[in-house]
Coordinates of C-alpha atoms in Angstrom, one line a residue:
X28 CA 88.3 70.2 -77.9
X29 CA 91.2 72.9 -76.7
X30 CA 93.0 72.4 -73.3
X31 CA 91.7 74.8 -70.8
X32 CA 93.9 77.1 -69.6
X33 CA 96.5 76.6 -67.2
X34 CA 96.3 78.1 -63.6
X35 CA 98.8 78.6 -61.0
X36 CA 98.1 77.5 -57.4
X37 CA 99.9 78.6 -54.5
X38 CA 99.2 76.3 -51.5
X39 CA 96.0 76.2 -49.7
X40 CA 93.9 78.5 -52.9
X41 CA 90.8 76.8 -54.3
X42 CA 90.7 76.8 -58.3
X43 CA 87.3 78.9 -60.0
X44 CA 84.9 76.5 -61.0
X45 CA 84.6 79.0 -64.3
X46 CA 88.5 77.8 -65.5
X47 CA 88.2 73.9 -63.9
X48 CA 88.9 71.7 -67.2
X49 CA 85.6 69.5 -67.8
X50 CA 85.8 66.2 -69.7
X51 CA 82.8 64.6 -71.2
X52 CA 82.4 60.6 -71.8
X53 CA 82.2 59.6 -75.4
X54 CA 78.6 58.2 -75.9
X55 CA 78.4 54.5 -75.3
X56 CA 75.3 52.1 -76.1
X57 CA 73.9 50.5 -72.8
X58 CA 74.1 46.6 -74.1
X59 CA 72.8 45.4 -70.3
X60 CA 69.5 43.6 -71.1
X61 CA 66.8 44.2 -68.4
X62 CA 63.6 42.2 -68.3
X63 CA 60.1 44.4 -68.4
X64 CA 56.1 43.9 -68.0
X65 CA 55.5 44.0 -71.8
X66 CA 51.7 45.2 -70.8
X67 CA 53.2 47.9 -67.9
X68 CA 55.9 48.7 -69.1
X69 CA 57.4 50.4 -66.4
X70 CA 60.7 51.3 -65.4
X71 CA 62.2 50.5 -63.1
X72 CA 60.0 47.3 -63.4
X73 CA 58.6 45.8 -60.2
X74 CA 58.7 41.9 -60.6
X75 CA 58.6 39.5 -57.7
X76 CA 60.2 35.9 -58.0
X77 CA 57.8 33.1 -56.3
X78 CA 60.1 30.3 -56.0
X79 CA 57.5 28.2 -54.2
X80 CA 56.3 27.9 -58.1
X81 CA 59.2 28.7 -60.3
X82 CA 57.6 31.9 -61.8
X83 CA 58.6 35.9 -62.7
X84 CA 55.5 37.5 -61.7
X85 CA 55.2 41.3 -62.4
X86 CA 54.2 42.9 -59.0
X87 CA 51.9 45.7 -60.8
X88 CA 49.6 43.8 -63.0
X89 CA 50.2 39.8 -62.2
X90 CA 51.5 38.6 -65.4
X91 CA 53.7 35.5 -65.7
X92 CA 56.4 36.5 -67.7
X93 CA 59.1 33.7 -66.7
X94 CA 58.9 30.1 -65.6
X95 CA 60.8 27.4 -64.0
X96 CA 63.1 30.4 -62.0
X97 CA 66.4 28.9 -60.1
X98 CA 66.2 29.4 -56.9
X99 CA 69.5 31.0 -55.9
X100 CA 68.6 30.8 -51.9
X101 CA 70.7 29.0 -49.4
X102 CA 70.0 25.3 -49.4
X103 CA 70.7 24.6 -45.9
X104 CA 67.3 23.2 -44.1
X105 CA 67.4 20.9 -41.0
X106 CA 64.8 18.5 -39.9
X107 CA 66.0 18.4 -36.1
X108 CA 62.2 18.1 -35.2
X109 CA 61.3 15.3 -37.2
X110 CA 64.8 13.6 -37.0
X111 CA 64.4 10.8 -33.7
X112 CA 68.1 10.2 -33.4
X113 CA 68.7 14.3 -33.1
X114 CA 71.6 14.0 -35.7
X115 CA 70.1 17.0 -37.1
X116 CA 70.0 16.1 -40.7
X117 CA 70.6 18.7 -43.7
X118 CA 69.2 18.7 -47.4
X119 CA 72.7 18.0 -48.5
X120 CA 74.5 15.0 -49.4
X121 CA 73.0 11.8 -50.8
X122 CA 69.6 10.6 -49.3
X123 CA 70.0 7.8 -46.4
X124 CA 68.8 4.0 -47.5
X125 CA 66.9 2.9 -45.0
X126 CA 68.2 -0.4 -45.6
X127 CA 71.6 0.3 -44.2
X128 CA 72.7 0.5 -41.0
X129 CA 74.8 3.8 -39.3
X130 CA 75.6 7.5 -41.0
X131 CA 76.5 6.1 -44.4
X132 CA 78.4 9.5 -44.8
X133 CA 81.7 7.8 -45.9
X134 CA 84.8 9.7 -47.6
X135 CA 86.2 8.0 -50.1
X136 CA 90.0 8.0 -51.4
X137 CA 91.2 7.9 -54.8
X138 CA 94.8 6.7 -55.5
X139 CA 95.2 7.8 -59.5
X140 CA 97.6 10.0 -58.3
X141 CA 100.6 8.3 -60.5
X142 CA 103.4 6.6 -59.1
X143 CA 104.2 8.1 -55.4
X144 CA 101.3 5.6 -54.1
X145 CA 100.3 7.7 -51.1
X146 CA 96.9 8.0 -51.9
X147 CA 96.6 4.3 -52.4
X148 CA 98.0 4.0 -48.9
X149 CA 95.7 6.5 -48.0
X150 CA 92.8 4.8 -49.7
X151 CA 93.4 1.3 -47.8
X152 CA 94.0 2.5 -44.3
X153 CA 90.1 4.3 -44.6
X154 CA 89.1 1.7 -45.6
X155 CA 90.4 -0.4 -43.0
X156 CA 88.7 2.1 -40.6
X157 CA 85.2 2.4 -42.2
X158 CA 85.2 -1.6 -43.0
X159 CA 82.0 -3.0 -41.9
X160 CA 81.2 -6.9 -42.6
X161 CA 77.4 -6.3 -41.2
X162 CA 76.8 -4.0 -44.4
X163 CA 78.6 -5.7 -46.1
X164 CA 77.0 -8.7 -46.2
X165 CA 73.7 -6.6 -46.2
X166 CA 74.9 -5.0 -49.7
X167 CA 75.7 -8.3 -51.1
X168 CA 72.5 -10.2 -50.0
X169 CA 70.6 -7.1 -51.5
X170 CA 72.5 -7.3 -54.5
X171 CA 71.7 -11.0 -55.2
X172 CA 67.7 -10.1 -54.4
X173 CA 67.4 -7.4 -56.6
X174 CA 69.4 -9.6 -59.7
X175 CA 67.1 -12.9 -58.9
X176 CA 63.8 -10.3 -58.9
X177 CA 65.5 -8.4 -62.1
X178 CA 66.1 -12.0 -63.7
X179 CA 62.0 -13.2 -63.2
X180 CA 60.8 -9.2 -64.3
X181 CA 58.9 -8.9 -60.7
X182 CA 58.6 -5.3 -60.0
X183 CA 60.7 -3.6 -58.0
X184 CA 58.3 -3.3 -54.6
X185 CA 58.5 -6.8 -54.3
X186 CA 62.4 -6.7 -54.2
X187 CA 62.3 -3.6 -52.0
X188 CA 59.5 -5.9 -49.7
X189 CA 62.1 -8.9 -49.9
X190 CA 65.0 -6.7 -48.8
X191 CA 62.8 -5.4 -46.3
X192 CA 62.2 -8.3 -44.6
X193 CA 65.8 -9.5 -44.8
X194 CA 67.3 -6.9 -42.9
X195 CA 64.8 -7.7 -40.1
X196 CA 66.0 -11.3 -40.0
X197 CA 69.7 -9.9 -40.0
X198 CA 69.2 -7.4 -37.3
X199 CA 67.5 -10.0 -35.1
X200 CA 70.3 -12.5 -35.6
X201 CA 67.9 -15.3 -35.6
X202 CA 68.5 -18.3 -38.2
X203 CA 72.4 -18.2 -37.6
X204 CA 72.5 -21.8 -38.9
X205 CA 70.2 -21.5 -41.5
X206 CA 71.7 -21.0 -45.8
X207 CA 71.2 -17.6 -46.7
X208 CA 69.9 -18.9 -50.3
X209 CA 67.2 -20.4 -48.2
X210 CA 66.5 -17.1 -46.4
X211 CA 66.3 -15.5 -49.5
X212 CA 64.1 -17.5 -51.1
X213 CA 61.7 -17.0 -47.8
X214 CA 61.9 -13.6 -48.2
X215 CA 60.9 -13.5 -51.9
X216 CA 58.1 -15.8 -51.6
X217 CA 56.4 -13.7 -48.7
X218 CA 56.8 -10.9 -50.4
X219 CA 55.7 -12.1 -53.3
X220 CA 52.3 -12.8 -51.4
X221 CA 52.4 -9.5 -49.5
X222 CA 52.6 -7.3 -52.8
X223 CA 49.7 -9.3 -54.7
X224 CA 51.3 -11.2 -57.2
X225 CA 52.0 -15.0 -55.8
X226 CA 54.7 -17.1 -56.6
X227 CA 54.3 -20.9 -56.1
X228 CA 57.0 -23.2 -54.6
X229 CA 58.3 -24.7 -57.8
X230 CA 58.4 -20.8 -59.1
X231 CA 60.3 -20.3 -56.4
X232 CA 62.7 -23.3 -56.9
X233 CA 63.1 -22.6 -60.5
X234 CA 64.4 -19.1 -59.5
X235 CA 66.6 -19.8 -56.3
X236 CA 67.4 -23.2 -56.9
X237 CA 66.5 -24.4 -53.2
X238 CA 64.6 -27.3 -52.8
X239 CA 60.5 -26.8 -52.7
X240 CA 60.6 -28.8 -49.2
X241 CA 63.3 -26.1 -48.3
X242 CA 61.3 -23.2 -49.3
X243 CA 58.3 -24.3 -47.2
X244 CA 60.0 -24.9 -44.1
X245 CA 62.2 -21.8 -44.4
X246 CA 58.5 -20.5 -44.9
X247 CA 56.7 -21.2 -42.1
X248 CA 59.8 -20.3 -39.9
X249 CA 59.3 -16.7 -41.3
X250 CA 56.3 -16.3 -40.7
X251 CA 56.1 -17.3 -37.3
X252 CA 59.2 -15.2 -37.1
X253 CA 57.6 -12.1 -38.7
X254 CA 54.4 -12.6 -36.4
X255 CA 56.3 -12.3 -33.5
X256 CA 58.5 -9.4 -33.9
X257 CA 55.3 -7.7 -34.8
X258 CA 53.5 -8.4 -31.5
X259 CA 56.7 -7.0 -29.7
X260 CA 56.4 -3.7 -31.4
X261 CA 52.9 -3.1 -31.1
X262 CA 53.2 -4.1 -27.3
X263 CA 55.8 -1.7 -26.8
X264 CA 54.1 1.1 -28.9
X265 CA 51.0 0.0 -26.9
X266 CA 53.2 0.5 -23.7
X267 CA 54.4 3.6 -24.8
X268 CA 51.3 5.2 -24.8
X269 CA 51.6 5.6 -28.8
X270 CA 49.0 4.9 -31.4
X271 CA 49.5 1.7 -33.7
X272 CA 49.8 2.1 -37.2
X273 CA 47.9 -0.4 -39.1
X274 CA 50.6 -0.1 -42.3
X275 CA 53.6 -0.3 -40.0
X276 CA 52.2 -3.8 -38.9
X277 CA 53.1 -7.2 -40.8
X278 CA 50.0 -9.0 -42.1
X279 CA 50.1 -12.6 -42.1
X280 CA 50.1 -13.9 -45.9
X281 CA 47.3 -16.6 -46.5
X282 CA 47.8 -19.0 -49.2
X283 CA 47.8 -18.3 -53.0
X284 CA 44.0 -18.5 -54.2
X285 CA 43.3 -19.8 -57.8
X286 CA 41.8 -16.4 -58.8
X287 CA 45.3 -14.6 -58.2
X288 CA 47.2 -17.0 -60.5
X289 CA 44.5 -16.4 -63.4
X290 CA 46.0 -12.7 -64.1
X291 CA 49.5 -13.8 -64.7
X292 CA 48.8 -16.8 -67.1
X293 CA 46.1 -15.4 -69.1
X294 CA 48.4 -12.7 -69.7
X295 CA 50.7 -15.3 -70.7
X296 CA 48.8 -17.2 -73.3
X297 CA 48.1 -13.6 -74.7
X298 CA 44.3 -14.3 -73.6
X299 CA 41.9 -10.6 -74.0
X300 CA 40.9 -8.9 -70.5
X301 CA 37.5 -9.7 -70.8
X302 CA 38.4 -13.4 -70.9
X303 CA 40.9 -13.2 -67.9
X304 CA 38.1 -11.7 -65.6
X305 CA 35.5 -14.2 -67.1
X306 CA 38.4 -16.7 -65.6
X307 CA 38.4 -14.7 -62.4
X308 CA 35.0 -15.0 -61.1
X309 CA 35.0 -18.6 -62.4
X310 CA 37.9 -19.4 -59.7
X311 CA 35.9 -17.3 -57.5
X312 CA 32.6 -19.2 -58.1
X313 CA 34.4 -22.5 -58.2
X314 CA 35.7 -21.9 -54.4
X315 CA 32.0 -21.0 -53.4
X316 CA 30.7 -24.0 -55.1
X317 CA 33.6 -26.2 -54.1
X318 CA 33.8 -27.9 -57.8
X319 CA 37.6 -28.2 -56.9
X320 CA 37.5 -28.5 -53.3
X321 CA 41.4 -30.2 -52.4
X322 CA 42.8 -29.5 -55.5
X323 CA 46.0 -27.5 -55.9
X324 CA 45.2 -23.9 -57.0
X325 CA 47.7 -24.2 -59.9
X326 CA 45.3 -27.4 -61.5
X327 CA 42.1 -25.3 -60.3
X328 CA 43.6 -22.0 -62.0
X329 CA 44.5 -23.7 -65.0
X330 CA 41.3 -25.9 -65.1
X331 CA 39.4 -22.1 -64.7
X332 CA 41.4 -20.8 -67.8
X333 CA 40.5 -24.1 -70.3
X334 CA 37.4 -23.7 -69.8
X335 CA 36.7 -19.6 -70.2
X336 CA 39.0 -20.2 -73.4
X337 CA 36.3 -22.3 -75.0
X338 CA 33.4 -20.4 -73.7
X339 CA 34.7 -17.1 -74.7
X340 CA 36.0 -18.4 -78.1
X341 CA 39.3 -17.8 -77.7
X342 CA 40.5 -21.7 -77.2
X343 CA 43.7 -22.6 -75.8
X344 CA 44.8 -26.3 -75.6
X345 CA 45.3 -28.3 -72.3
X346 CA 49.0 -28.6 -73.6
X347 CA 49.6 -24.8 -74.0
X348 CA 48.1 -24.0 -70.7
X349 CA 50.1 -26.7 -69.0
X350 CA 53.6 -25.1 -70.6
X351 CA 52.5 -22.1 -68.7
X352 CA 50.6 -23.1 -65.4
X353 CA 53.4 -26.4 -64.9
X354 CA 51.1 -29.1 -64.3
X355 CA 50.4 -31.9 -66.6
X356 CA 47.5 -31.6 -69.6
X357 CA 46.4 -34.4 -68.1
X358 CA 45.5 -33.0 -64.6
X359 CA 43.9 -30.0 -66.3
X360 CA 41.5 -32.4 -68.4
X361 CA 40.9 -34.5 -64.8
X362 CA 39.9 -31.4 -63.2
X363 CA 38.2 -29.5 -66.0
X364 CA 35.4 -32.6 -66.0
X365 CA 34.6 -31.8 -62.6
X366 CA 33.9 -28.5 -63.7
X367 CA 31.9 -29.2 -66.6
X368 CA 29.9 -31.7 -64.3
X369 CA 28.7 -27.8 -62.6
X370 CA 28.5 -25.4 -65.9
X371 CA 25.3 -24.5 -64.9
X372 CA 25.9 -23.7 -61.7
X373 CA 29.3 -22.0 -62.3
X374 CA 28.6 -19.6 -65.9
X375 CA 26.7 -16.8 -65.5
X376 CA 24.5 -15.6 -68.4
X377 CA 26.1 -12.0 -68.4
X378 CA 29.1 -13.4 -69.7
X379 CA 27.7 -15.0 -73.0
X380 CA 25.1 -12.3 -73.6
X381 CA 25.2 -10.7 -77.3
X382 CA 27.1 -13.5 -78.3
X383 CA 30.4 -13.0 -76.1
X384 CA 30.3 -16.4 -75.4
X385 CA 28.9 -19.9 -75.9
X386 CA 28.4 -22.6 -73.6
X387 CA 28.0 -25.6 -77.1
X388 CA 31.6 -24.6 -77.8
X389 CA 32.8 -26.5 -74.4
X390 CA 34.6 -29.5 -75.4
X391 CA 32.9 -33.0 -72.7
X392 CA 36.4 -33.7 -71.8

């Protein structure tokens, strides 16, 4: 392309459009990759992000044509309404444990920074100012909980239960001269009860190590503990003018029945589900009946389970049931004649019908 021509310009003269030099770009390919409606088409497209669902919605003719969208949107929400302390709240940060007491917002100092040492001085003086024995021994009693509950495979709602009720003890500073194995072991046990799978005493012993006359005393404490920190707060709601909630209240465990220890040992012996609710409603008939009446529900339970074995022919020995229930063969045999004394009254027909079962396979002794 040749130069234009070269004008002169005295000061305050305006060039003719007719001799301005013009440049043109060089043709360039537009790499920017824009997302279109492949049934619109249009362009400019007009999509709409949802992000209440994570889609790219095309605004013209509704198709989907993304999912699972970022939102890019400021994150910053309070909850001042629903927060009763007014501390306001925001959705960043880690979630509080309710388990803990205060803010639980912390800073924490890291002293890898070689060999000048300030940082580690930096990192013990915080934590000589945020040092707190009360969580502290909260964290470690927690700790011990959760490794006993990991150690027996009981699900985590029971530990959560068990820590639960632990911090209610602590806060309350009752039981200052009591062991806090022995408070622990309490606390376990109840919640054991409260979350549907029972634990006996020697269960409890074998997984604490505190003595089964320990256990029940430290039990019934508890409970009459429990029971009355309840009644306070539903006084005080009732005071208040509030509304109790029935799920905020503690229930009063009642002792372990027969029929809840049947679950856990037939699943044990490796027994089929039809046989373990066959054992079921035997412990359940057995209590109405009152074959067993005084007996321990670990020899009724295990009594219940020799004898559905047989009748569902899937026979277990007094001596493997006894390795699992922890009574002696010999007290299952004692307490299986009393219920062979009632087979009438205790089998229904339902369970044998079509040949599920038979009542000549029941061994007299």
């Amino acid at each position: 392309m040749a130069n234009a021509a070269t004008q002169v310009l005295l000061p305050g003269t305006v060039p003719d459009a007719a001799t301005v030099a013009t440049s043109e770009e060089p043709w360039r390919e537009n790499l920017n990759m824009q997302m279109i409606c492949r049934d619109c088409k249009e362009f400019p497209p007009n999509l709409v992000e949802e992000f209440s669902s994570g889609d790219m919605v095309c605004g013209s003719c509704g198709l989907v044509l993304g999912d699972r969208i970022v939102d890019t949107r400021s994150e910053w929400r309070t909850f001042s309404n629903d927060d009763q302390g007014n501390d306001d709240p925001s959705r960043v940060g880690d979630g509080a444990n309710p388990l803990l007491n205060g803010s639980q917002l912390q800073t924490t100092i890291s002293f890898g920074d070689g060999a000048s040492g300030r940082s580690r001085e930096l990192h013990r003086a915080q934590n000589k100012a945020t040092h707190d024995k009360a969580t502290k021994g909260l964290l470690a009693a927690y700790k011990e909980i959760g490794a006993l509950c990991d150690g027996w495979n009981i699900k985590k709602n029971v530990s959560d239960t068990a820590k639960h009720l632990f911090k209610m003890v602590d806060d309350a500073k009752a039981f200052k001269g009591k062991s806090q194995d022995a408070i622990i072991a309490g606390c376990i046990f109840i919640a054991c009860r409260q979350c549907g799978v029972p634990r006996t005493f020697r269960e409890i012993f074998a997984l604490t190590k505190v003595s089964k006359k320990e256990i029940g005393r430290i039990f019934k404490t508890l409970e009459k503990f429990f029971a009355a920190q309840n009644k306070e707060k539903m006084d005080a709601v009732v005071q208040s003018g509030g509304i109790v909630n029935p799920n905020d209240s503690y229930n009063t465990t009642t002792s372990t029945k027969a029929q809840e220890l049947c679950i856990r040992y037939c699943s044990q012996l490796g027994l089929s589900p039809k046989c373990t609710m066959v054992s079921q409603e035997l412990a359940d008939r057995m209590t109405s009946v009152g074959a067993l009446a005084g007996r321990s529900p670990l020899s009724a339970a295990a009594a219940c389970i020799y004898m559905t074995s047989y009748l569902m022919k899937q026979p277990k020995t007094a001596k493997e049931i006894s390795a699992v229930a922890g009574v002696s063969d010999g007290t299952i045999r004692t307490a299986y004649k009393f219920l062979y004394l009632e087979k009438d009254k205790l089998i229904d027909p339902d369970w044998i019908r079509d040949g599920k079962g038979d009542m000549k396979l029941l061994p007299p002794s």
